Coordinates of C-alpha atoms in Angstrom, one line a residue:
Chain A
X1 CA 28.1 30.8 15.6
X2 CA 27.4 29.7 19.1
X3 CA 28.6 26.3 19.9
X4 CA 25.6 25.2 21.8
X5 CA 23.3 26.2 19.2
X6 CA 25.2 24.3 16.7
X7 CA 24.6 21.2 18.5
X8 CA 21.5 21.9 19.1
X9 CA 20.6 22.3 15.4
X10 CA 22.2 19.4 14.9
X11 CA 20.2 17.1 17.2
X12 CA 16.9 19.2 16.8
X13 CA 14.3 17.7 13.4
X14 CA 13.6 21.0 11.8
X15 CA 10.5 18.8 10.0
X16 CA 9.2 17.9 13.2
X17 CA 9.7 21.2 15.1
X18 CA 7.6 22.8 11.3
X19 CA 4.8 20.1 12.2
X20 CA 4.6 21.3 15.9
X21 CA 4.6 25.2 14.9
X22 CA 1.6 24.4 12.6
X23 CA -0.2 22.5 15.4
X24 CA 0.3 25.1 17.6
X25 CA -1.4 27.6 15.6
X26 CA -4.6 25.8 15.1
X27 CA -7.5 27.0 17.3
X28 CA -8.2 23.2 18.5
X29 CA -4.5 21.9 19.6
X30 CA -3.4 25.5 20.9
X31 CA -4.0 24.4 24.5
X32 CA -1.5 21.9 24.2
X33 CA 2.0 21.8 25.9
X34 CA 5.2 21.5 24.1
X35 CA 5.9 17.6 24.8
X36 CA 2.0 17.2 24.0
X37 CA 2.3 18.4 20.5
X38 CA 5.0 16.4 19.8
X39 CA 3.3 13.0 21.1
X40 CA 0.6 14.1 19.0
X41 CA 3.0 15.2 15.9
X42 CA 3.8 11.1 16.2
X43 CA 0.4 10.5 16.2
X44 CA -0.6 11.9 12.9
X45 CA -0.2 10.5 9.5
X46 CA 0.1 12.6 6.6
X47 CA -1.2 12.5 2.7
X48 CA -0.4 14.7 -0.4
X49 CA -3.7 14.5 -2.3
X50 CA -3.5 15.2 -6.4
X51 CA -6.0 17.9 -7.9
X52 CA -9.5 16.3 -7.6
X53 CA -8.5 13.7 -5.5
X54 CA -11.7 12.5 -3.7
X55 CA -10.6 12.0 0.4
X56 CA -14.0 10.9 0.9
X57 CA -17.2 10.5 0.0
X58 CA -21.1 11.2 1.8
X59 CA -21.6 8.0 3.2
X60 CA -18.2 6.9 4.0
X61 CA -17.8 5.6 7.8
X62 CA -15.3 8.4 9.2
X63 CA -12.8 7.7 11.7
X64 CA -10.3 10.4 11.1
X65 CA -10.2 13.8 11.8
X66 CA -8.4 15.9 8.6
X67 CA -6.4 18.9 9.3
X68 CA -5.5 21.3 6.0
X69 CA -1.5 22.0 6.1
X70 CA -1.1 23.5 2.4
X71 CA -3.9 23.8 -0.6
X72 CA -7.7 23.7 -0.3
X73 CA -10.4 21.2 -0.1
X74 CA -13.8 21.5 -1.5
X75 CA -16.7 20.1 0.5
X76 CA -20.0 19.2 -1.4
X77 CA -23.0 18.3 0.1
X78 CA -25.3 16.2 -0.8
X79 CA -28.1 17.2 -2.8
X80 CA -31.1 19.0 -1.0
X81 CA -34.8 18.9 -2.1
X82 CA -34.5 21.6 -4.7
X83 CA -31.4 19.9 -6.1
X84 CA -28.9 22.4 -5.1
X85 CA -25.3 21.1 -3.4
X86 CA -24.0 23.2 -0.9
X87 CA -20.1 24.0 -1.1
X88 CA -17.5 25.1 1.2
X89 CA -14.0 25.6 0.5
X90 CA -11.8 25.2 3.2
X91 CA -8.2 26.8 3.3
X92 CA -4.7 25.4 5.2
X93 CA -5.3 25.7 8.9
X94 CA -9.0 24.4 8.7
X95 CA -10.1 21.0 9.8
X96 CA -12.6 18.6 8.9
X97 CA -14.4 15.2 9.3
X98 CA -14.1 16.1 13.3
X99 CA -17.0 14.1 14.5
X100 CA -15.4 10.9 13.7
X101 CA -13.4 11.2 16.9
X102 CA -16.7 10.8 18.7
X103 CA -18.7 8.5 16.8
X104 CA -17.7 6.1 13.7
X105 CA -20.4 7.5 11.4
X106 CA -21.3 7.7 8.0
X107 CA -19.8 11.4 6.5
X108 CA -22.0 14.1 5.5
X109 CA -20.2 15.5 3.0
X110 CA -17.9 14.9 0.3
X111 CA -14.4 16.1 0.5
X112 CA -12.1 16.5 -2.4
X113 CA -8.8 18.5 -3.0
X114 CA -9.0 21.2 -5.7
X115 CA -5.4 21.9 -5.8
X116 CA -2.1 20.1 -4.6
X117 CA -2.8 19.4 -0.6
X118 CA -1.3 18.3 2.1
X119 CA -3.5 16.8 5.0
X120 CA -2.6 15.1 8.4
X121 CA -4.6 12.3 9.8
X122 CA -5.9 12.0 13.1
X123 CA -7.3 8.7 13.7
X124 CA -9.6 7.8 16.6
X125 CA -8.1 4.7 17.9
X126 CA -5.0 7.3 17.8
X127 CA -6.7 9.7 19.6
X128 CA -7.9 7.2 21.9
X129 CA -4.4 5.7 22.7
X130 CA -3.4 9.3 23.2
X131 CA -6.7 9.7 26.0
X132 CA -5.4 6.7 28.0
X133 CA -1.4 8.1 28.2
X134 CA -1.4 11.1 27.8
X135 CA -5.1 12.6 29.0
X136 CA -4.4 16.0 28.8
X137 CA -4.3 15.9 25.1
X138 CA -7.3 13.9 24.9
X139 CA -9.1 16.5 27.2
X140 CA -8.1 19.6 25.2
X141 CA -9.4 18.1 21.7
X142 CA -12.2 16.8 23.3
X143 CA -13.3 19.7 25.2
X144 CA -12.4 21.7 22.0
X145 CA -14.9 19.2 19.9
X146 CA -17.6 19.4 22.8
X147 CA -17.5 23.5 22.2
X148 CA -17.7 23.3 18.4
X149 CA -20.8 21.3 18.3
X150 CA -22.5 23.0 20.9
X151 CA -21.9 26.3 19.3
X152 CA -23.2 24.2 15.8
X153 CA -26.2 23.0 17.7
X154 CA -27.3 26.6 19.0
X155 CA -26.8 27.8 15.2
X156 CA -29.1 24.9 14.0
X157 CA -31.3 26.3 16.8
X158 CA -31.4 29.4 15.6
X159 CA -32.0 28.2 11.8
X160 CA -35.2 26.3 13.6
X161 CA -36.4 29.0 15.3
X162 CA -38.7 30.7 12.2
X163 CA -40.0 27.2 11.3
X164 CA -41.0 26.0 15.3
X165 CA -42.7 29.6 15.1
X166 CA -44.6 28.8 12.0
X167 CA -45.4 25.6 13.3
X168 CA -46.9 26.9 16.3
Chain B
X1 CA -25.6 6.9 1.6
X2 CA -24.9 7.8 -2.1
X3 CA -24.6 5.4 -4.8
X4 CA -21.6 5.9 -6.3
X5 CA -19.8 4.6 -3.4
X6 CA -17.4 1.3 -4.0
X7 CA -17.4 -1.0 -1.5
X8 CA -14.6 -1.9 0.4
X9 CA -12.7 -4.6 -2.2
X10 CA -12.7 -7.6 0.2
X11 CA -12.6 -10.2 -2.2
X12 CA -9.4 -8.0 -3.6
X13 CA -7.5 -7.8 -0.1
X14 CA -8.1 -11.8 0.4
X15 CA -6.7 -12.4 -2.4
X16 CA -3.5 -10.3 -2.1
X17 CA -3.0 -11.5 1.6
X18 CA -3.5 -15.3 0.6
X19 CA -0.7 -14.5 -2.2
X20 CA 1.6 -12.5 0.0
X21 CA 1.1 -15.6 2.7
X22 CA 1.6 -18.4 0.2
X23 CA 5.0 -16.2 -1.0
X24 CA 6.2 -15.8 2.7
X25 CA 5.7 -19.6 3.3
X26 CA 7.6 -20.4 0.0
X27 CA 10.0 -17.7 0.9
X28 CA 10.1 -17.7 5.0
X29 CA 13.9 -18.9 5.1
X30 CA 15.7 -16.0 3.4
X31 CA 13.0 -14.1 5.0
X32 CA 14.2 -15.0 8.2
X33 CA 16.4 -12.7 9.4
X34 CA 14.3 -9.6 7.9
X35 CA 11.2 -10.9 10.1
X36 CA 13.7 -11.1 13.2
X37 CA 15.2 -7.4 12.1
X38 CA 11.4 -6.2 11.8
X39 CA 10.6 -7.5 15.7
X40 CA 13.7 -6.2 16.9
X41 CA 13.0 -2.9 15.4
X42 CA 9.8 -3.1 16.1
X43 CA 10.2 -3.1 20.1
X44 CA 13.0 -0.9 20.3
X45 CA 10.6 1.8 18.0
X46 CA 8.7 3.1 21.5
X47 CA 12.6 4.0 23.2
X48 CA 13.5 6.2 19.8
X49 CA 9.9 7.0 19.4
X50 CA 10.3 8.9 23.1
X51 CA 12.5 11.0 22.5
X52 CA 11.9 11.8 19.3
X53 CA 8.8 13.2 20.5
X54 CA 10.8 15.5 22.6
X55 CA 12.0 17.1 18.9
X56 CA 15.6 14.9 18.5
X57 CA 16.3 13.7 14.8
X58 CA 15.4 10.1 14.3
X59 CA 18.7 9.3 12.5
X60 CA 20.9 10.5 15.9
X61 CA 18.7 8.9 18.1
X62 CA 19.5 5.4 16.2
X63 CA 23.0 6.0 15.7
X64 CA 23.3 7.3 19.4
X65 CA 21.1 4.4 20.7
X66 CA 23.5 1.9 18.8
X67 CA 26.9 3.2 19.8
X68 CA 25.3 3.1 23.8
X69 CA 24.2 -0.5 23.6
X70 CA 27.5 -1.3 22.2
X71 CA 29.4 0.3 24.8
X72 CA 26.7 -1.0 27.9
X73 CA 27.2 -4.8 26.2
X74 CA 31.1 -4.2 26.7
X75 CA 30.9 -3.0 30.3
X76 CA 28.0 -5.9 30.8
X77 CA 30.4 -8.1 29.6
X78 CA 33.3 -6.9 31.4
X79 CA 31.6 -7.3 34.5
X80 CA 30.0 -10.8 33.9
X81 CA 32.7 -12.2 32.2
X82 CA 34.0 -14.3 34.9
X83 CA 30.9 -15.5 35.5
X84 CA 29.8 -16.7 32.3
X85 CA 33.0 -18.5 31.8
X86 CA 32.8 -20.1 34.8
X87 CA 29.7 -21.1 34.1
X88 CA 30.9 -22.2 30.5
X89 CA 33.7 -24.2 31.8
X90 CA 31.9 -26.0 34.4
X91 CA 29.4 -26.5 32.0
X92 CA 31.7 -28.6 29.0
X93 CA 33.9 -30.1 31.6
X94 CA 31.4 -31.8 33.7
X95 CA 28.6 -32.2 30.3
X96 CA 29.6 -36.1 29.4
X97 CA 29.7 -36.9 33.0
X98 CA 25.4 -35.5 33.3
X99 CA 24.2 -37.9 31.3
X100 CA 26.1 -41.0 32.8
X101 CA 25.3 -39.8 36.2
X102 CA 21.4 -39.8 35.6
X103 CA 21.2 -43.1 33.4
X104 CA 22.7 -44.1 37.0
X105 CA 20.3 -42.8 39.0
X106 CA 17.3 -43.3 36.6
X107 CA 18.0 -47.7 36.6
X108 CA 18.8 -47.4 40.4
X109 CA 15.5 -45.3 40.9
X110 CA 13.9 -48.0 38.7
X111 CA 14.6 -51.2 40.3
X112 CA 13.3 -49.4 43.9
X113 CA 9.9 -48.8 42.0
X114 CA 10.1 -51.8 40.5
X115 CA 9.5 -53.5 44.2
X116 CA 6.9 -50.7 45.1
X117 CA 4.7 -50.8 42.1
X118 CA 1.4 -53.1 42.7
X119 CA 2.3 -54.7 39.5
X120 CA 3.8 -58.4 38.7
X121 CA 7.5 -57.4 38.5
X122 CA 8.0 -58.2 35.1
X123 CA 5.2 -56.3 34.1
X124 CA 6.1 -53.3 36.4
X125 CA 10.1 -53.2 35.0
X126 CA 8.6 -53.3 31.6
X127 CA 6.3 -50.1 32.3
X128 CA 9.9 -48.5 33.9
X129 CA 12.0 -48.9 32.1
X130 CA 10.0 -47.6 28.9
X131 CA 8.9 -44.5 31.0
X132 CA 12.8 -44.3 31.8
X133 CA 14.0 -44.7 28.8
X134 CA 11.6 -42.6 27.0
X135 CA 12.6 -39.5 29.3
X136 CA 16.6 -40.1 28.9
X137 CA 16.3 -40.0 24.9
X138 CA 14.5 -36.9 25.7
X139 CA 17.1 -35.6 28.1
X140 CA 19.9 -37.4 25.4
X141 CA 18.4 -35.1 22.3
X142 CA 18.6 -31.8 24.5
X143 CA 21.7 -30.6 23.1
X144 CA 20.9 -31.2 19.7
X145 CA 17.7 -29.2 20.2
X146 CA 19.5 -26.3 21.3
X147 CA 21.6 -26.6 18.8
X148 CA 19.1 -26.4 16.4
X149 CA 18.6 -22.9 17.9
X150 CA 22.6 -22.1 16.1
X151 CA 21.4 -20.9 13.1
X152 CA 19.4 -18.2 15.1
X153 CA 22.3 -17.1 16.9
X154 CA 24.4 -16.6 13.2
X155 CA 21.5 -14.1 12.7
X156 CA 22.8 -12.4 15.2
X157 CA 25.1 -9.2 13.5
X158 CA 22.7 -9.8 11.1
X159 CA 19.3 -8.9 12.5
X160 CA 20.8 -5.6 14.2
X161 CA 22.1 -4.5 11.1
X162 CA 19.3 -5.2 9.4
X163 CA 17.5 -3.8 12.3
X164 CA 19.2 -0.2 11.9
X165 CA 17.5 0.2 8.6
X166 CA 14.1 -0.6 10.1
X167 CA 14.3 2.0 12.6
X168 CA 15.1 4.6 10.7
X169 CA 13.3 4.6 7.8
X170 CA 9.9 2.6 9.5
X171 CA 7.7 5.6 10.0
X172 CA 9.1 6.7 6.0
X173 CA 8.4 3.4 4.6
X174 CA 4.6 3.9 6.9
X175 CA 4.3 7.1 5.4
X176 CA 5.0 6.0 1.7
X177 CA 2.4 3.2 2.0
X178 CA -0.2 5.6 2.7
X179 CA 0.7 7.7 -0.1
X180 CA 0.3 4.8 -2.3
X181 CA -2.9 3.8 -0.9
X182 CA -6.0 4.9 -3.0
X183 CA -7.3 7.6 -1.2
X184 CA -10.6 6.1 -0.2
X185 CA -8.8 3.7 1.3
X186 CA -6.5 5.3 3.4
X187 CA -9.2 5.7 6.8
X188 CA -9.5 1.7 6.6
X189 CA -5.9 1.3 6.2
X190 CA -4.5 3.8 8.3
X191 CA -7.3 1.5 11.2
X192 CA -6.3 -1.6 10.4
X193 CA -2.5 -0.4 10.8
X194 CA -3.5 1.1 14.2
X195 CA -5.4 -2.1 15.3
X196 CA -2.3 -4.3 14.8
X197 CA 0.3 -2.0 16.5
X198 CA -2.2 -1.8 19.1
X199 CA -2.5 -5.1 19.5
X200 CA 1.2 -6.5 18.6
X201 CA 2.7 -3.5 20.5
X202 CA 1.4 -4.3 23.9
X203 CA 1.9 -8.0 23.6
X204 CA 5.7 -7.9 22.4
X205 CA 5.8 -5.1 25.6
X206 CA 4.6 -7.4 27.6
X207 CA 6.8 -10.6 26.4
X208 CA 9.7 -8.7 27.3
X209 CA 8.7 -8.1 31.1
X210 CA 7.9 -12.0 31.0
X211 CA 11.3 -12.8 29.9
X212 CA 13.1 -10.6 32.0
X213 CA 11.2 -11.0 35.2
X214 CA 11.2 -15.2 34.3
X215 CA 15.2 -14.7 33.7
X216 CA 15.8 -12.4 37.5
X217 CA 13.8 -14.4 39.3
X218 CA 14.8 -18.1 38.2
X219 CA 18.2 -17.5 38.5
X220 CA 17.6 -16.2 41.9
X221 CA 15.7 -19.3 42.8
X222 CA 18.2 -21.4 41.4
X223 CA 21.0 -19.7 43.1
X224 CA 19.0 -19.9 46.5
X225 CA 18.5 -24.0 46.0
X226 CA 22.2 -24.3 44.7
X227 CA 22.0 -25.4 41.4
X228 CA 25.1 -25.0 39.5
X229 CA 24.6 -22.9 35.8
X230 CA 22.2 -20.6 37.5
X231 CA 23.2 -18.3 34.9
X232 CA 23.0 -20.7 31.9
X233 CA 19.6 -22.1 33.3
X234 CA 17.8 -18.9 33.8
X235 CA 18.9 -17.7 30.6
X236 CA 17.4 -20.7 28.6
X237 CA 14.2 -21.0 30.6
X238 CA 14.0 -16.9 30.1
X239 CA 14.2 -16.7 26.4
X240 CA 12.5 -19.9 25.7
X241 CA 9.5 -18.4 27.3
X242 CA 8.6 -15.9 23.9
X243 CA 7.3 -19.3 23.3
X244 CA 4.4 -20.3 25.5
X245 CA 4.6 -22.6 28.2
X246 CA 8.3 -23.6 26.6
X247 CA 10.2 -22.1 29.3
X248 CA 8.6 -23.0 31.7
X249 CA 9.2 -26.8 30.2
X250 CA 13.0 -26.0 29.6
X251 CA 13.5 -24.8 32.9
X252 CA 11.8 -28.2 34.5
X253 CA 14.2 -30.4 32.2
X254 CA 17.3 -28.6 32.1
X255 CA 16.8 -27.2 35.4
X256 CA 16.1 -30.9 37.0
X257 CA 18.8 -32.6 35.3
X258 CA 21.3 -30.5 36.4
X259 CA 19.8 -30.5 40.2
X260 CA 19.1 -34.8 39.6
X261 CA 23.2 -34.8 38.4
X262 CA 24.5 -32.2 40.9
X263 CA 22.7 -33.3 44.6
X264 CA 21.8 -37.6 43.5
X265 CA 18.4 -37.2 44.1
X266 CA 15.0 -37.5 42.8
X267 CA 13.7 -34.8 45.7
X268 CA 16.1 -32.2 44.1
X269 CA 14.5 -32.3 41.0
X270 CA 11.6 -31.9 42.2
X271 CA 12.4 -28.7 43.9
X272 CA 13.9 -27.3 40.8
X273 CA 10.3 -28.4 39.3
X274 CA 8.1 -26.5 42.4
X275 CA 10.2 -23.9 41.4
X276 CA 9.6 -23.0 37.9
X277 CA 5.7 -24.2 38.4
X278 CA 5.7 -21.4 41.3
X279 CA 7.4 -19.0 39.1
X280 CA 4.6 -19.6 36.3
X281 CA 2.1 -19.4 39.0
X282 CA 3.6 -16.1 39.8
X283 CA 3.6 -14.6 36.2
X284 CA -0.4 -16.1 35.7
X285 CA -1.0 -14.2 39.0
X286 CA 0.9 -11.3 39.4
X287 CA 2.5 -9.9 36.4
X288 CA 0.2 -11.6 33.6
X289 CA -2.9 -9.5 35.3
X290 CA -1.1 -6.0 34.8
X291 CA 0.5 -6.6 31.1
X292 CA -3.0 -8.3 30.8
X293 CA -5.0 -5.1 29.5
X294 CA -2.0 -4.7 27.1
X295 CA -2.1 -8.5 25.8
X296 CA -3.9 -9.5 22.3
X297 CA -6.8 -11.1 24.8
X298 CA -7.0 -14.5 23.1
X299 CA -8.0 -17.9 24.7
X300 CA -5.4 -20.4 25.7
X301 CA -7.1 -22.9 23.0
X302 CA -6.4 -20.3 20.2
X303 CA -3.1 -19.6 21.6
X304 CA -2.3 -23.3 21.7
X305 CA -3.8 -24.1 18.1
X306 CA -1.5 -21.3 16.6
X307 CA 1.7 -22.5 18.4
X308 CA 0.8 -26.1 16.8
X309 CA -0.2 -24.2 12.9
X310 CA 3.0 -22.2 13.5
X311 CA 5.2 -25.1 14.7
X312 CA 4.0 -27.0 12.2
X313 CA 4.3 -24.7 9.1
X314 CA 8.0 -22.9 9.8
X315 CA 8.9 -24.8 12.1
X316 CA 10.6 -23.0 15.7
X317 CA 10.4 -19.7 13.6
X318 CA 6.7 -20.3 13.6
X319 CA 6.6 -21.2 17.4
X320 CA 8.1 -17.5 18.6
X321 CA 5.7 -15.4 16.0
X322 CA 2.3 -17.9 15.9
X323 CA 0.9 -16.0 19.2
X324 CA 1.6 -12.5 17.0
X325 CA 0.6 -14.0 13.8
X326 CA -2.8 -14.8 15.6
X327 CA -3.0 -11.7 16.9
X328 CA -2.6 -10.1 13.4
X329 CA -5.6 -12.2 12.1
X330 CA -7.8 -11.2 15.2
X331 CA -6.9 -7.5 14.2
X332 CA -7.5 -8.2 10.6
X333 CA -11.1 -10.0 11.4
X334 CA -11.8 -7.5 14.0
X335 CA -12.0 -4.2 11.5
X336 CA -12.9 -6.2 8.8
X337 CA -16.6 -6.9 10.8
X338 CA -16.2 -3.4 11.8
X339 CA -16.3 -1.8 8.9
X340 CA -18.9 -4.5 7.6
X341 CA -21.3 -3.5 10.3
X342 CA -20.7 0.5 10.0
X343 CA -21.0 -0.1 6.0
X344 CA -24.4 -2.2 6.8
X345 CA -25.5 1.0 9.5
X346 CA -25.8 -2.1 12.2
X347 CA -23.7 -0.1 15.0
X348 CA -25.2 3.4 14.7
X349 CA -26.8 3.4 18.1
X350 CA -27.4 7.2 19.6
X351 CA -26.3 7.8 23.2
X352 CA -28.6 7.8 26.0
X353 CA -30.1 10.9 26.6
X354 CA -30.4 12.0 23.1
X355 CA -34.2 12.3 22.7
X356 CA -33.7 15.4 25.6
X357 CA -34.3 18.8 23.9
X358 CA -30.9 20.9 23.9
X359 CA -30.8 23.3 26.8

């Protein structure tokens, strides 16, 4: 075996270099330098949830954003007129709870693991510390965030569209 | 909001901090030097932290980091070592000579003021020799109040050893509390958590540059006015300044006595004084303002109120961690009316502009 790669090995974290690979391959981080995944690797905390473990509930002030590593998570929404709860399962590489990095408000939905699952954190205040050192980051998520919701907004739009017609 | 959501168990986390405080009162000295370990890990976290970000294993980086301070110490060492015990020697050789020489110069100051003061002369030596006598018991007890600062220094293989343990396994051990914590939970503790190291990070940061620059810069003054112990001086008025205002005390007394004892005079005290009042003014002016937007951003009456609490509770232990403590409880207080005013719906304001159609 090379020499120099031994070292290496031996000085590298495999764990950490794992974490950084997933990062990399989700659609909202995939912007991100090297040395900026790994600041943000440090800030991310990370929770095994048991089958049917509630992560939260409608109403719960969010201030994390959850990103699926392994399992699935189960989102239930509350209750609409007709008494019907929309579901959606999400699988590892999805994220969720997102607009808590903009705003500290109560959740939508309810999230709960179905199977064994691993989920990082990514806190706000996190997020925010990472805005004023490292802005790059910040910028990337951010402008990642800014895109999703607009594209949600035009689909809501869209929804809207027969019922503004009918209105008229 | 649904209705099956629990409140946040306030009453619950009260209850368990008051215990865990009334156990670490009860308990503080054998806690001691696992507090100490704890804030030495604690600011040496952000140098591992670096380059650990950069992909390095943790355990390396702490071993590594350990065998290079040991080696910089010895070459530090090496190359002050004739200094400090200099400074040593001069220090114990000419010690029980300091006192005499100012209770000399304090009763020959005295019976010049005597014949300025206004006062009947009786009167007037009275007021004196009181004022006199009250500041040589104070300059008499000095030793034994450093002394007192002994059993600090036998924490000191101690606290790095215990240290090494902190720094590797910290982010583990922050890891494993989350997993503990009900699941609910874990947003509101995961933001307390990152309130406090927000907060305690950027003030024990900023301590350090305090220290150090108070350390460099008296001992340059003191070197310019030709004080002897320069060394010994700067490094007492340094550290003694994790405790505020303290250092800037010990440098006046310990600074002046030697300068009083060294050049006779009354007017070389008083420069050792302008000088670490002019270094104070300095830090409050120049290097206070840019650690400022890092610091816990409490008033000087709070500040002063926990270094009494703190001195009074544990004593000089509770002196160096009251401003932290404080800052701990404003962090605590600080989400706790957070999440009572996002729970209530009181801070769910919508941003300006927001009543504009979407274009």
């Amino acid at each position: 075996m090379n020499p120099l790669k031994a070292v290496k090995r031996w000085f590298i974290d495999p764990q950490f270099a794992r974490k950084k690979q997933f990062l990399r391959s989700l659609d909202i981080f995939k912007d991100l330098r090297d040395r900026e995944l790994g600041y943000l690797v440090q800030s991310l905390h990370s929770r095994t949830y048991r089958p049917g473990e509630v992560v939260f509930m409608a109403g719960d002030i969010g201030r994390a954003l959850f990103v699926l590593e392994t399992g699935s998570v189960e989102l239930v929404l509350p209750a609409s007129g007709d008494g019907s709860r929309a579901k959606f399962q999400l699988k590892p590489g999805d994220f969720f709870g997102e607009m808590a990095l903009l705003e500290s408000l109560p959740r939508t939905a309810t999230a709960s693991a179905t199977e064994k699952t691993h989920l990082h954190l990514l806190y706000k205040s996190k997020l925010d510390a990472l805005l004023a050192a490292e802005p790059r980051i910040g910028v990337s998520i951010m402008s990642h965030l800014a895109r999703l919701l607009s594209s949600r907004l035009r689909r809501v739009n869209a929804d809207l569209k027969p019922v503004f017609a009918k209105n008229d | 909001m649904t209705k099956d959501r629990r409140p946040f168990p306030l009453t619950g986390v009260v209850l368990v901090a008051g215990a865990a405080g009334y156990a670490f009162f009860r308990l503080h000295h054998a806690l001691t030097p696992f507090l100490l370990a704890a804030a030495f890990a604690y600011v040496l976290n952000p140098i591992v932290s670096y380059f650990e970000a950069r992909g390095l294993r943790r355990v390396q980086l702490v071993v590594g980091g350990y065998f290079l301070a040991a080696a910089l110490g010895v070459m530090a060492y090496a190359g002050l070592k004739s200094l400090i015990l200099s400074e040593t020697e001069l220090l114990q050789t000419r010690a029980p000579a300091y006192l005499g020489q100012l209770q000399k110069m304090a009763f020959a100051q005295q019976a010049q003021l005597t014949k300025r003061l206004p006062l009947p002369p009786q009167i007037a030596e009275h007021a004196l020799q009181s004022a006199i006598g009250g500041a040589l018991h104070v300059v008499h007890d000095l030793p034994s109040h450093i002394l007192a600062l002994v059993p600090f220094l036998a924490h000191a293989l101690l606290v790095p050893f215990i240290g090494f343990f902190f720094l590797l396994d910290a982010p583990d051990g922050v890891e494993g509390g989350i997993q503990l914590c009900p699941s609910r939970f874990v947003e509101q503790a995961i933001h307390l958590l990152s309130e406090i190291d927000t907060a305690l990070g950027n003030y024990v940061r900023g301590l350090i540059i305090v220290v150090a620059v108070i350390f460099m810069v008296s001992f340059l003054g003191l070197i310019a006015l030709g004080v002897d112990n320069a060394l010994i001086i700067a490094a007492i008025s340094g550290i003694s300044s994790v405790v505020p205002y303290f250092g800037l005390a010990m440098g006046i007394v310990v600074g002046g006595a030697m300068a009083v004892y060294q050049f006779g005079t009354l007017w070389a005290a008083a420069k050792v004084a302008a000088l670490f009042i002019g270094i104070r003014l300095v830090e409050e002016t120049l290097i206070q303002p840019i650690i400022a937007k890092h610091s816990l951003h409490m008033h000087a009456m709070t500040n002063l109120f926990a270094l009494i609490v703190g001195g009074a509770t544990f004593g000089f232990l509770g002196l160096v961690f009251a401003v932290p403590a404080a800052g701990i409880i404003k962090a605590l207080v600080s989400v706790t009316w957070s999440w009572y005013t996002s729970e209530r719906g009181l801070d769910l304001g919508s941003a300006e502009g927001s009543g504009v159609p979407y274009t």
